[in-house]
Coordinates of C-alpha atoms in Angstrom, one line a residue:
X1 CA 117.7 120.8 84.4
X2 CA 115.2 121.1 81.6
X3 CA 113.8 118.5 79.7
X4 CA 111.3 118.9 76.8
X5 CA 108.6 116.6 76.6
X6 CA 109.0 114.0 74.2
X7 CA 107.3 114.9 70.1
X8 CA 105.6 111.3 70.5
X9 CA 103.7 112.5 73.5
X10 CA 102.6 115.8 71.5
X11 CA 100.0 115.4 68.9
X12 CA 98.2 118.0 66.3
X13 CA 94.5 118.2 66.3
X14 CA 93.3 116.1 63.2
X15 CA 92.2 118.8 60.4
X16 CA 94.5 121.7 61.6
X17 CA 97.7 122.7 59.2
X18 CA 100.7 120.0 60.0
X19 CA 103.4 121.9 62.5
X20 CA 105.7 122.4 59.7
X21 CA 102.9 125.6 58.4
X22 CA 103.1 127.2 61.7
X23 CA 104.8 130.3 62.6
X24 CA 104.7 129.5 65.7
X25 CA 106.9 126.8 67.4
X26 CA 105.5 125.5 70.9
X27 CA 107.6 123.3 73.8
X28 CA 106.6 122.2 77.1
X29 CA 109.4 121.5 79.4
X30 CA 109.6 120.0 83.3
X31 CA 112.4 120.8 85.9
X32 CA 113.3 117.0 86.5
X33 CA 115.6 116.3 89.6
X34 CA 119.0 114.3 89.0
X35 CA 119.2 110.5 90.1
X36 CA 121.4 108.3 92.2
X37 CA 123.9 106.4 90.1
X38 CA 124.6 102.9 90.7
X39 CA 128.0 101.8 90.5
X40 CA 129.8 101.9 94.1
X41 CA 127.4 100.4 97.0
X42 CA 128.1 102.5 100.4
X43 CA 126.8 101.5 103.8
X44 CA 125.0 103.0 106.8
X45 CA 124.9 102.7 109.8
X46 CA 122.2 103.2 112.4
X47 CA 122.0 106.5 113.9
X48 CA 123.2 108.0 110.8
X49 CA 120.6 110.7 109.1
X50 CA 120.2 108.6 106.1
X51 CA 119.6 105.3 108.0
X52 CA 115.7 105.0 107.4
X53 CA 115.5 106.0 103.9
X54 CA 118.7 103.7 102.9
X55 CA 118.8 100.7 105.2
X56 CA 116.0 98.8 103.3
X57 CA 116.9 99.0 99.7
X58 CA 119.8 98.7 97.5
X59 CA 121.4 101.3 97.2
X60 CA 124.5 102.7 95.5
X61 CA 126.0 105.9 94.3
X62 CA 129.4 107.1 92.6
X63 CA 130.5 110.5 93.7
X64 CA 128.2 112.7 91.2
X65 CA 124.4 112.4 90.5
X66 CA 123.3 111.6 86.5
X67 CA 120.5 113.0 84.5
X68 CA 117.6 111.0 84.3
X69 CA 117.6 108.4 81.5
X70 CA 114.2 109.1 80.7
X71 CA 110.8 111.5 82.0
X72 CA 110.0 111.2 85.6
X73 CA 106.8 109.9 86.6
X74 CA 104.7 111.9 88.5
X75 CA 102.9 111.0 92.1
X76 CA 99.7 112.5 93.5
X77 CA 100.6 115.2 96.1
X78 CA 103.2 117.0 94.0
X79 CA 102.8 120.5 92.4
X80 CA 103.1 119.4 88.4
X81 CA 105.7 122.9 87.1
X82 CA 106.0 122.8 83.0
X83 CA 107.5 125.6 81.5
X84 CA 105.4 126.5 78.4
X85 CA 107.5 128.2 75.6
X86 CA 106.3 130.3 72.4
X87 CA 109.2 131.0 69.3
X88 CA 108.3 132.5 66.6
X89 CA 110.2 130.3 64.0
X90 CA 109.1 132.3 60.5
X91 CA 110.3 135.5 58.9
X92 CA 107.4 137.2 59.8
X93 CA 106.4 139.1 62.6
X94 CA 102.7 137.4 64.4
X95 CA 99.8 139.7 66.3
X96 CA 97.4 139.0 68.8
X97 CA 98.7 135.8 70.2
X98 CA 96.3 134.1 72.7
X99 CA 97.1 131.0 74.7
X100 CA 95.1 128.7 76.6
X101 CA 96.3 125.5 79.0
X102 CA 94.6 123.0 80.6
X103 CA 95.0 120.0 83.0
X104 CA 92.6 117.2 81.6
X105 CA 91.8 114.5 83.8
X106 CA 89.1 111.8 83.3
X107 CA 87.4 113.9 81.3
X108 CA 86.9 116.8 83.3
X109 CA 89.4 120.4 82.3
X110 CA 91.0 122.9 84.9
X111 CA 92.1 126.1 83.8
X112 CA 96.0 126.7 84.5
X113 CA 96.6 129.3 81.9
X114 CA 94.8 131.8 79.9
X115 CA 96.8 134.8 78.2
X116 CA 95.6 136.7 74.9
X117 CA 96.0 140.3 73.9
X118 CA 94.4 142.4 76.8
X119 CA 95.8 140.2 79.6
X120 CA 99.0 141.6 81.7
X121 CA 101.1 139.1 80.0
X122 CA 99.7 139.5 76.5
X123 CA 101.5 139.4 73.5
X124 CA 100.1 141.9 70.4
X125 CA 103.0 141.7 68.4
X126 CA 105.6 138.5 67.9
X127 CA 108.4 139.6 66.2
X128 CA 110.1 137.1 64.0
X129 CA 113.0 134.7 66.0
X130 CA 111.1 136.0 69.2
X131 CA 110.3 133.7 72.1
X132 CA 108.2 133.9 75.3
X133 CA 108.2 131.7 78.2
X134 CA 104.9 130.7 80.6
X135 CA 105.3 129.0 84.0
X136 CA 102.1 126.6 84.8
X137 CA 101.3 124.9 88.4
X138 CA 99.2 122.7 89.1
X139 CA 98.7 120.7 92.2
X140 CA 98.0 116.9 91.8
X141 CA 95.6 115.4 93.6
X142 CA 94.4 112.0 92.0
X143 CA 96.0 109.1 90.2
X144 CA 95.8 108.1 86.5
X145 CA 96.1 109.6 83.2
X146 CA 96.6 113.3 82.7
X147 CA 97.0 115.2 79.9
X148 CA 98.2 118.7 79.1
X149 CA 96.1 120.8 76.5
X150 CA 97.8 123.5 75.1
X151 CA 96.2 126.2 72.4
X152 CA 97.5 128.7 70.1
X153 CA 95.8 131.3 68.2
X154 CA 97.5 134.1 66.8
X155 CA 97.3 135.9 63.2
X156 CA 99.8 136.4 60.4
X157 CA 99.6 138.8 57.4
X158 CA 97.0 136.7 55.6
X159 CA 94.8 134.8 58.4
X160 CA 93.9 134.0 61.6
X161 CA 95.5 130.9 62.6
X162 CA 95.2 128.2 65.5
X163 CA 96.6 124.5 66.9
X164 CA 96.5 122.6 69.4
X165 CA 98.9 119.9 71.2
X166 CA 97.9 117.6 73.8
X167 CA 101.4 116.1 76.3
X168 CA 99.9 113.2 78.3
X169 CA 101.5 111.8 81.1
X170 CA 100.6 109.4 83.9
X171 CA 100.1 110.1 87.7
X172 CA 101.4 107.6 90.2
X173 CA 99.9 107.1 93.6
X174 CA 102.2 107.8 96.4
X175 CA 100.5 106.9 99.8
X176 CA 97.3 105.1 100.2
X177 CA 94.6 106.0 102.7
X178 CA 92.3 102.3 103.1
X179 CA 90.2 101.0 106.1
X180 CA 88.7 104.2 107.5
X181 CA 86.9 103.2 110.3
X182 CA 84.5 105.1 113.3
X183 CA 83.9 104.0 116.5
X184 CA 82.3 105.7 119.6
X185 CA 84.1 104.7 122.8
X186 CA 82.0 106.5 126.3
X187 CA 81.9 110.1 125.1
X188 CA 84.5 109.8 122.6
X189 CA 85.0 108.8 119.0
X190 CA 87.9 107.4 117.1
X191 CA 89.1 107.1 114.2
X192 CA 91.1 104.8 112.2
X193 CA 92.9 104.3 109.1
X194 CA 95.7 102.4 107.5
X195 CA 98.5 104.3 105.4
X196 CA 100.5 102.3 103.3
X197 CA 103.5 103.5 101.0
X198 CA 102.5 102.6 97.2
X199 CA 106.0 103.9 95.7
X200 CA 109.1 102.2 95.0
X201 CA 111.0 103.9 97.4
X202 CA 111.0 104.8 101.1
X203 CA 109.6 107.6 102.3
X204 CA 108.7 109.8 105.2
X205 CA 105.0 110.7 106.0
X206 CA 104.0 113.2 108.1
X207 CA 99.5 112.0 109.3
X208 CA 97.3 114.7 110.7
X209 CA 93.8 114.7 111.5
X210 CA 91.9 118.2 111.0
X211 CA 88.7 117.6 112.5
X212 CA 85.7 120.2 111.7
X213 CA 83.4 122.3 114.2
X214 CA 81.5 119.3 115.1
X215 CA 84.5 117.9 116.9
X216 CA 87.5 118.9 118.6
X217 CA 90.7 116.5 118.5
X218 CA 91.8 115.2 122.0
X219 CA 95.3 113.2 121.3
X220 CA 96.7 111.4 118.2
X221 CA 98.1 107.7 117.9
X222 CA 100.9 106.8 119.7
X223 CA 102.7 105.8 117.1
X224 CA 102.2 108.9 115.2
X225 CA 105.6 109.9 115.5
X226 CA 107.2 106.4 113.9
X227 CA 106.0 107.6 110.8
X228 CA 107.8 110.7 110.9
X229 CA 110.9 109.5 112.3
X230 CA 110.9 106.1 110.5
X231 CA 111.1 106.3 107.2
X232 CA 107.7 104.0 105.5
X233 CA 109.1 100.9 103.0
X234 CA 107.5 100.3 99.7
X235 CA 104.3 98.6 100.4
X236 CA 104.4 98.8 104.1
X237 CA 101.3 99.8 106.1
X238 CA 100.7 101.5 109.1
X239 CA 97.6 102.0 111.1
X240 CA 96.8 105.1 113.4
X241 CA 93.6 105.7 115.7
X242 CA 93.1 109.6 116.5
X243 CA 90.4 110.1 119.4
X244 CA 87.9 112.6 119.0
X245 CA 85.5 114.5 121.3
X246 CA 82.2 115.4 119.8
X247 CA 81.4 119.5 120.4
X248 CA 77.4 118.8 120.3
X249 CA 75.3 115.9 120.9
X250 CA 75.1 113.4 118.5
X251 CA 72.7 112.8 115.7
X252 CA 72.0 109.6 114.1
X253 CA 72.4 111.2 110.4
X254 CA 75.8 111.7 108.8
X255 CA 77.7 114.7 110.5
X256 CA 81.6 115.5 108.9
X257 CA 84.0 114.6 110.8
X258 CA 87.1 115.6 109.5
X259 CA 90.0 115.0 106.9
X260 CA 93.1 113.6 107.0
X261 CA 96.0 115.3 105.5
X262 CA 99.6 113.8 104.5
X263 CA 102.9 115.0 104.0
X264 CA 105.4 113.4 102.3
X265 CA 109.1 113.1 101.7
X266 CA 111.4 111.3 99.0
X267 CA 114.6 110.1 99.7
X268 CA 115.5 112.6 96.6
X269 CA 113.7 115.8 97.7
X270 CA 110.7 114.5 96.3
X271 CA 107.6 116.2 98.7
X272 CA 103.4 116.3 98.0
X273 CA 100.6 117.1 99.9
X274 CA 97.2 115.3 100.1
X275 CA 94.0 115.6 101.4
X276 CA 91.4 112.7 102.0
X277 CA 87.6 113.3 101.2
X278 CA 85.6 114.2 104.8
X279 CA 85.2 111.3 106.8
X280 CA 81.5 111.3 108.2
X281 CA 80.7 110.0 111.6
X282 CA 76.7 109.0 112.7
X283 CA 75.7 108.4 116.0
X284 CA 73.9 105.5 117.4
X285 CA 69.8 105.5 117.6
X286 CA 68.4 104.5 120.6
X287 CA 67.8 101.0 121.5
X288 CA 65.9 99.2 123.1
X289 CA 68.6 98.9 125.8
X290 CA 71.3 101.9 126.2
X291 CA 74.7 101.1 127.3
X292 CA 75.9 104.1 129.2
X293 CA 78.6 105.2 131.6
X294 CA 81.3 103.0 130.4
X295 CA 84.6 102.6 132.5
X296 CA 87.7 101.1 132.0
X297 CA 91.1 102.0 132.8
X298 CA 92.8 105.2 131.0
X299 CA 95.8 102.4 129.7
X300 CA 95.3 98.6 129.0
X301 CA 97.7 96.5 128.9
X302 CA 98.1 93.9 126.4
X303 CA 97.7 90.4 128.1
X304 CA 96.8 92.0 130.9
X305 CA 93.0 91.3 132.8
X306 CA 91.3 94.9 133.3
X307 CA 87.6 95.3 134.3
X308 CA 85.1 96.4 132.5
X309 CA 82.2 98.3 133.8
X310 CA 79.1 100.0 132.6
X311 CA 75.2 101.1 133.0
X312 CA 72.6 99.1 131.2
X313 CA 69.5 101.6 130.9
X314 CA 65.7 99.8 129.9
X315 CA 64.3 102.1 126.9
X316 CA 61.8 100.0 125.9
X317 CA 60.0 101.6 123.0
X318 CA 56.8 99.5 124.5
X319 CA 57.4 101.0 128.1
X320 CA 57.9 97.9 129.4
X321 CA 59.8 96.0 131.9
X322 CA 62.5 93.8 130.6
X323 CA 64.2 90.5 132.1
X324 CA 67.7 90.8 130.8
X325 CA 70.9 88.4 130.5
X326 CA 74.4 89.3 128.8
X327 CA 75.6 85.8 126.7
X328 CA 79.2 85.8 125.7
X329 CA 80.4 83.9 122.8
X330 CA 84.3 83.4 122.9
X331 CA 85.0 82.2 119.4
X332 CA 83.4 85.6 118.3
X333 CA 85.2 87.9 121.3
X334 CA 89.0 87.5 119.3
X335 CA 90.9 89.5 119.9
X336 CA 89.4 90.4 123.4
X337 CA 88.8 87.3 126.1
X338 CA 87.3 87.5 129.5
X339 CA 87.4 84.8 132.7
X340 CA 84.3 83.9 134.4
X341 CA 80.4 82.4 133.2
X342 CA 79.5 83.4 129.9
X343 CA 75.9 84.2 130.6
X344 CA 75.7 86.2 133.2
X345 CA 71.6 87.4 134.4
X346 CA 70.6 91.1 135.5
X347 CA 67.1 90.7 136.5
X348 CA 63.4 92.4 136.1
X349 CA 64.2 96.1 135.0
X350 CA 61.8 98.1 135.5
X351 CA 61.0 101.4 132.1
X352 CA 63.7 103.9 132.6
X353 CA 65.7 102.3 135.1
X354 CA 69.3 100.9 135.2
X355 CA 71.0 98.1 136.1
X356 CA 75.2 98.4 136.4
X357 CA 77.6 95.5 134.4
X358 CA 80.8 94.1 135.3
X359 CA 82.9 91.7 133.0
X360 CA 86.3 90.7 133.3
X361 CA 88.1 90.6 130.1
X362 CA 91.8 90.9 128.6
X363 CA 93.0 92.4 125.5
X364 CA 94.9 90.3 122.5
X365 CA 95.6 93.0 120.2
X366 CA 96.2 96.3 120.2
X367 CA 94.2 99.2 118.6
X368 CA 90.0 100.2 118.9
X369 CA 88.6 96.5 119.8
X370 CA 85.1 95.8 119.4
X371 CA 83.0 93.7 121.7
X372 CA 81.4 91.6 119.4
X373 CA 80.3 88.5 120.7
X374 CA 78.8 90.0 124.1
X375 CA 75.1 90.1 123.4
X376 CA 72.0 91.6 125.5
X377 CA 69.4 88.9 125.3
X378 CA 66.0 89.1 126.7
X379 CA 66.4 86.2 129.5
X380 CA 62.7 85.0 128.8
X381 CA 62.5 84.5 125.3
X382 CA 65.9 84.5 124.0
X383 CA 65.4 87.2 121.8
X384 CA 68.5 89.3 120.8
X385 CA 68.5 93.0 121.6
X386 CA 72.3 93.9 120.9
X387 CA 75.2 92.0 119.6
X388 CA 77.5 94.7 119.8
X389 CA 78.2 95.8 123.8
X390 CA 80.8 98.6 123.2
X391 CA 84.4 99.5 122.3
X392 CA 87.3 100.0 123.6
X393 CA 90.7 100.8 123.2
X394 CA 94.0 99.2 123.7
X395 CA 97.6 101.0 124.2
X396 CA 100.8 99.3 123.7
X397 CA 102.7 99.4 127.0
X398 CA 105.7 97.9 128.3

């Protein structure tokens, strides 16, 4: 069903004849979808299709779906579709009618629509009562305000003649992508994000990762498929971890590492598509002291004591020997713990040599946990090297 955009959302350029002198009448229209009415409350059960989109809100319907009481409000991810229509309201027939549209958005113009008198679709002559109708597309990608330009030029029997009208409209944000984060865990990296639903209503969200050439993707969260099959609440959030393995060796400057994309569903047919800007991933320099060759069990338990275990290489950048000691601080570990001393000393290592680690620890949390609070200390002075030892990550099991 058809609606045309309200007259108080459509203004003349200042200085141009009122719309009253025009022989040329101009409406934008959207395709608006039907809504739920809300007299009779139905239930559902679990198990039924409509459970997850249903079982959190309110919701009611009579037997027949109602035209929306007034314009919908657009979300980033959906294709905006206006139907731009030309009538030739005088007596007169009109040549050479041109037609430009464009998408303004924080300043900035996109083409949609460009048509005069040589294009395929052009229009020499406009008889009078005539009318011609233009489909536009455009794909939203960002919240805020938008705005619609339309222009007219066209010529009657005693001038050339043009307008202008502008039809602005906001755009909502649908899903928000916060808390990117990048670890490197052994020969892997992962990454992290937290999707939340910013609409009223629930919706289902399909995540992907596409990683580019510098990496390849190895699995995705576990919990991937909840968003998919579990419909997302209005301002819930989620958070995902996909692992990566890197193609070449690292560098310490910013490489790309991907984007994520998103698909989403309405409970009313509603659907978008976005795109995140590339995540960048940089490796590590190299310390003073490399921690390499780090194991730990392929699943770890929550609450659950697994070992830890990994090579502690001397890169001195004077050469040197180093006497070493790990120190562990417990108030800073959360949510990771460990059992047994918190210093523990390693001895003389000689340039280029290696000494192998061992700590006991046990996970709190689930997700990419950082070892903060484990630091490499020289055992003569004090002095901190690291306070970061490594990462690792935590599956939910049974």
């Amino acid at each position: 069903m058809a609606q045309a955009t309200p007259p108080a959302l459509a203004h003349d350029t200042p200085g141009m004849p009122p719309k009253a002198e025009h022989a040329i009448a101009m409406k934008v229209m959207s395709v608006l979808r039907p809504e739920l009415a809300t007299d009779d409350e139905i239930y559902v059960e679990e198990g039924d299709p409509c459970y997850d989109l249903f079982n959190r809100e309110n919701v009611a319907v009579k037997s027949e779906l109602v035209i929306p009481s007034q314009p919908k409000i657009m979300h980033n991810g959906e294709t905006f579709r206006v139907c731009v229509s030309l009538h030739n309201v005088s007596s007169v027939d009109v040549h050479n009618i041109s037609l430009k549209v464009e998408m303004m958005q924080g300043g900035a113009g996109v083409g949609l629509l460009d048509i005069d008198r040589n294009s395929p679709k052009g229009i020499v002559t406009f008889p009078s009562g005539a009318h011609k109708d233009f489909i536009v597309e455009y794909p939203l990608q960002t919240s805020g305000p938008h705005a619609l330009m339309c222009n007219v030029n066209y010529s009657d029997d005693k001038e050339a003649r043009t307008f202008r009208k502008v039809f602005k409209f906001p755009v909502g944000n649908t899903v928000s992508i916060s808390g990117v984060k990048i670890w490197t865990i052994s020969d892997h990296v992962m990454v992290g994000v937290d999707l939340e639903n910013m609409m009223k209503s629930s919706l289902l969200v399909d995540l992907n990762f596409c990683p580019s050439s510098n990496f390849r993707l190895v699995d995705v969260p576990i919990n991937k498929g909840e968003v998919w099959q579990k419909a997302m609440a209005p301002d819930e959030k989620r958070r995902f971890v996909f692992r990566l393995l890197p193609q070449k060796k690292e560098s310490s400057s910013a490489t790309p590492a991907g984007t994520f994309e998103i698909a989403w569903f309405g409970r009313m047919g509603e659907r978008g598509r976005l795109e995140s800007t590339a995540v960048t991933h940089r490796g590590s320099e190299k310390q003073a002291v490399d921690v390499m060759n780090i194991e730990v069990p392929d699943t770890i338990k929550l609450h659950t004591p697994f070992m830890f275990k990994a090579t502690l290489v001397n890169n001195s950048p004077a050469k040197q020997e180093q006497k070493l000691c790990i120190v562990l601080h417990p108030e800073k570990m959360h949510p990771i713990s460990f059992t047994g001393p918190s210093e523990l000393l390693l001895g003389t290592i000689p340039y280029g040599q290696s000494v192998p680690v061992e700590l006991r620890l046990m996970a709190l949390a689930s997700g990419v946990q950082v070892l903060n609070g484990v630091e490499i200390r020289d055992a003569g002075t004090g002095r901190l090297i690291s306070s970061t030892l490594a990462s690792v990550y935590v599956q939910v099991t049974n």
